[in-house]
């Protein structure tokens, strides 16, 4: 239990007669980055608000840093940083002054504030008024604010909104550094490719339930996977193999890797040159669509 940062057990939440969160349980350990993925209205943000006590759950248990959220909320939330929806700032103040105002609450030194500014990549713009910041810069400032209390648990709801490629790459580097410091991180996003490159565990949420949890090795399924063969021509490929997909000078076949040498031998005997053979690893979107159905749309 000492390694456990967040424990959620049988969480439920209803609005009127509609059940929004239905008996959800999951854990986050130190140094673990867990991603929430699901369609709009699936319950991702509601779960986050329950964890942060921004909404009251109907039933269930939330333990943060070994403190029960119901019994000792102040102690539970003390080492939690969070961004939920759009971060709020004093727009007419600089980014630095926004940070220093909050840093006084936690008695954080200027040196520590400057380290956080460097960490999120705002050193050049930090003394400009926030009203002049782009959406991506405001997201970075929001992350900086969430780090001022040196959190053991960081909760980020759609933190990549408005980030360009450079901003996202910087966010990914920030999260990896925090992961190395054994911070537990919960991140929710509807952009699957982003979670795919950040998280080591993914919770797929539908209708207020976690319907599947994918571990970090989900890309390489055990047993048969799809392999792509790039060859000189595919004119008679369908006569050699069954259940293949052909496109130009490539074909795809689902098999165990032990059959690859046999396939190569058949191609060589048929005077077909082989340029490359590689596995087609499943993306997070592939797994998501398999699990939740093809009605998903960004």
PDB file of C-alpha atoms in Angstrom, residues 98-205:
ATOM      1  CA  UNK A  98       0.238  34.451 -10.971  1.00  0.00           C
ATOM      2  CA  UNK A  99       2.654  31.770  -9.806  1.00  0.00           C
ATOM      3  CA  UNK A 100       4.065  33.862  -6.931  1.00  0.00           C
ATOM      4  CA  UNK A 101       0.596  34.599  -5.574  1.00  0.00           C
ATOM      5  CA  UNK A 102      -0.130  30.901  -5.240  1.00  0.00           C
ATOM      6  CA  UNK A 103       3.399  30.036  -4.151  1.00  0.00           C
ATOM      7  CA  UNK A 104       2.862  32.060  -0.964  1.00  0.00           C
ATOM      8  CA  UNK A 105       0.133  29.618   0.059  1.00  0.00           C
ATOM      9  CA  UNK A 106       2.635  26.757  -0.060  1.00  0.00           C
ATOM     10  CA  UNK A 107       5.628  28.799   1.136  1.00  0.00           C
ATOM     11  CA  UNK A 108       7.541  27.991  -2.046  1.00  0.00           C
ATOM     12  CA  UNK A 109      10.839  29.804  -2.665  1.00  0.00           C
ATOM     13  CA  UNK A 110      11.532  31.893  -5.778  1.00  0.00           C
ATOM     14  CA  UNK A 111      14.175  29.333  -6.733  1.00  0.00           C
ATOM     15  CA  UNK A 112      11.583  26.533  -6.741  1.00  0.00           C
ATOM     16  CA  UNK A 113       9.178  28.706  -8.760  1.00  0.00           C
ATOM     17  CA  UNK A 114      11.900  29.368 -11.343  1.00  0.00           C
ATOM     18  CA  UNK A 115      12.631  25.643 -11.621  1.00  0.00           C
ATOM     19  CA  UNK A 116       8.953  24.971 -12.356  1.00  0.00           C
ATOM     20  CA  UNK A 117       8.923  27.780 -14.936  1.00  0.00           C
ATOM     21  CA  UNK A 118      11.906  26.191 -16.677  1.00  0.00           C
ATOM     22  CA  UNK A 119      10.296  22.767 -16.443  1.00  0.00           C
ATOM     23  CA  UNK A 120       7.174  23.842 -18.379  1.00  0.00           C
ATOM     24  CA  UNK A 121       9.145  25.916 -20.903  1.00  0.00           C
ATOM     25  CA  UNK A 122       7.808  29.391 -20.112  1.00  0.00           C
ATOM     26  CA  UNK A 123      11.047  31.160 -19.218  1.00  0.00           C
ATOM     27  CA  UNK A 124      10.873  33.608 -22.153  1.00  0.00           C
ATOM     28  CA  UNK A 125       7.212  34.572 -21.698  1.00  0.00           C
ATOM     29  CA  UNK A 126       6.802  34.340 -17.933  1.00  0.00           C
ATOM     30  CA  UNK A 127       6.969  38.123 -17.327  1.00  0.00           C
ATOM     31  CA  UNK A 128       4.374  38.973 -19.967  1.00  0.00           C
ATOM     32  CA  UNK A 129       0.730  39.532 -19.047  1.00  0.00           C
ATOM     33  CA  UNK A 130      -1.323  36.355 -19.196  1.00  0.00           C
ATOM     34  CA  UNK A 131      -3.843  38.169 -21.420  1.00  0.00           C
ATOM     35  CA  UNK A 132      -1.204  38.021 -24.166  1.00  0.00           C
ATOM     36  CA  UNK A 133      -0.666  34.259 -23.786  1.00  0.00           C
ATOM     37  CA  UNK A 134      -1.816  31.782 -26.388  1.00  0.00           C
ATOM     38  CA  UNK A 135      -4.088  28.936 -25.287  1.00  0.00           C
ATOM     39  CA  UNK A 136      -1.124  26.584 -25.294  1.00  0.00           C
ATOM     40  CA  UNK A 137       0.920  28.938 -23.098  1.00  0.00           C
ATOM     41  CA  UNK A 138      -1.981  29.166 -20.656  1.00  0.00           C
ATOM     42  CA  UNK A 139      -2.099  25.379 -20.498  1.00  0.00           C
ATOM     43  CA  UNK A 140       1.594  25.315 -19.624  1.00  0.00           C
ATOM     44  CA  UNK A 141       1.066  27.980 -16.957  1.00  0.00           C
ATOM     45  CA  UNK A 142      -1.793  25.920 -15.565  1.00  0.00           C
ATOM     46  CA  UNK A 143       0.498  22.911 -15.283  1.00  0.00           C
ATOM     47  CA  UNK A 144       3.068  25.099 -13.523  1.00  0.00           C
ATOM     48  CA  UNK A 145       0.425  26.188 -11.007  1.00  0.00           C
ATOM     49  CA  UNK A 146      -0.537  22.576 -10.388  1.00  0.00           C
ATOM     50  CA  UNK A 147       3.080  21.712  -9.537  1.00  0.00           C
ATOM     51  CA  UNK A 148       3.655  24.413  -6.900  1.00  0.00           C
ATOM     52  CA  UNK A 149       2.709  22.168  -3.984  1.00  0.00           C
ATOM     53  CA  UNK A 150       5.174  19.456  -5.101  1.00  0.00           C
ATOM     54  CA  UNK A 151       2.324  16.959  -5.639  1.00  0.00           C
ATOM     55  CA  UNK A 152       2.540  13.198  -5.271  1.00  0.00           C
ATOM     56  CA  UNK A 153      -0.597  12.902  -7.426  1.00  0.00           C
ATOM     57  CA  UNK A 154      -1.118  15.037 -10.546  1.00  0.00           C
ATOM     58  CA  UNK A 155      -4.567  15.044 -12.172  1.00  0.00           C
ATOM     59  CA  UNK A 156      -4.880  16.563 -15.658  1.00  0.00           C
ATOM     60  CA  UNK A 157      -8.184  16.844 -17.511  1.00  0.00           C
ATOM     61  CA  UNK A 158      -7.612  17.534 -21.235  1.00  0.00           C
ATOM     62  CA  UNK A 159      -4.245  19.248 -20.639  1.00  0.00           C
ATOM     63  CA  UNK A 160      -3.290  19.204 -24.324  1.00  0.00           C
ATOM     64  CA  UNK A 161      -6.061  21.539 -25.495  1.00  0.00           C
ATOM     65  CA  UNK A 162      -4.478  24.294 -27.561  1.00  0.00           C
ATOM     66  CA  UNK A 163      -0.973  22.835 -27.474  1.00  0.00           C
ATOM     67  CA  UNK A 164       1.004  22.778 -30.701  1.00  0.00           C
ATOM     68  CA  UNK A 165       3.454  19.961 -31.463  1.00  0.00           C
ATOM     69  CA  UNK A 166       6.267  21.714 -29.576  1.00  0.00           C
ATOM     70  CA  UNK A 167       4.007  22.316 -26.586  1.00  0.00           C
ATOM     71  CA  UNK A 168       2.837  18.706 -26.534  1.00  0.00           C
ATOM     72  CA  UNK A 169       6.374  17.373 -26.763  1.00  0.00           C
ATOM     73  CA  UNK A 170       7.314  19.605 -23.843  1.00  0.00           C
ATOM     74  CA  UNK A 171       4.312  18.362 -21.837  1.00  0.00           C
ATOM     75  CA  UNK A 172       5.352  14.780 -22.519  1.00  0.00           C
ATOM     76  CA  UNK A 173       8.882  15.528 -21.298  1.00  0.00           C
ATOM     77  CA  UNK A 174       7.497  17.216 -18.160  1.00  0.00           C
ATOM     78  CA  UNK A 175       5.321  14.204 -17.363  1.00  0.00           C
ATOM     79  CA  UNK A 176       8.222  11.803 -17.917  1.00  0.00           C
ATOM     80  CA  UNK A 177      10.383  13.832 -15.504  1.00  0.00           C
ATOM     81  CA  UNK A 178       7.594  13.784 -12.910  1.00  0.00           C
ATOM     82  CA  UNK A 179       7.185  10.047 -13.464  1.00  0.00           C
ATOM     83  CA  UNK A 180      10.888   9.588 -12.700  1.00  0.00           C
ATOM     84  CA  UNK A 181      10.285  11.493  -9.462  1.00  0.00           C
ATOM     85  CA  UNK A 182       7.623   8.891  -8.592  1.00  0.00           C
ATOM     86  CA  UNK A 183       4.656  11.235  -9.067  1.00  0.00           C
ATOM     87  CA  UNK A 184       1.437   9.360  -9.854  1.00  0.00           C
ATOM     88  CA  UNK A 185      -0.334  10.937 -12.825  1.00  0.00           C
ATOM     89  CA  UNK A 186      -3.916  10.685 -14.072  1.00  0.00           C
ATOM     90  CA  UNK A 187      -4.491  12.243 -17.488  1.00  0.00           C
ATOM     91  CA  UNK A 188      -7.693  12.428 -19.499  1.00  0.00           C
ATOM     92  CA  UNK A 189      -7.754  13.232 -23.205  1.00  0.00           C
ATOM     93  CA  UNK A 190      -9.906  12.531 -26.243  1.00  0.00           C
ATOM     94  CA  UNK A 191      -6.834  12.593 -28.506  1.00  0.00           C
ATOM     95  CA  UNK A 192      -5.815   8.956 -28.450  1.00  0.00           C
ATOM     96  CA  UNK A 193      -2.430   9.333 -30.117  1.00  0.00           C
ATOM     97  CA  UNK A 194      -1.323  11.643 -27.307  1.00  0.00           C
ATOM     98  CA  UNK A 195      -2.231   9.204 -24.547  1.00  0.00           C
ATOM     99  CA  UNK A 196      -0.645   6.426 -26.583  1.00  0.00           C
ATOM    100  CA  UNK A 197       2.769   8.082 -26.320  1.00  0.00           C
ATOM    101  CA  UNK A 198       2.515   9.127 -22.661  1.00  0.00           C
ATOM    102  CA  UNK A 199       0.735   6.510 -20.570  1.00  0.00           C
ATOM    103  CA  UNK A 200       1.761   3.108 -19.315  1.00  0.00           C
ATOM    104  CA  UNK A 201      -1.841   2.172 -18.503  1.00  0.00           C
ATOM    105  CA  UNK A 202      -5.069   3.140 -20.285  1.00  0.00           C
ATOM    106  CA  UNK A 203      -8.607   2.903 -18.849  1.00  0.00           C
ATOM    107  CA  UNK A 204     -11.287   2.797 -21.552  1.00  0.00           C
ATOM    108  CA  UNK A 205     -14.492   4.339 -20.208  1.00  0.00           C
TER     109      UNK A 205
END
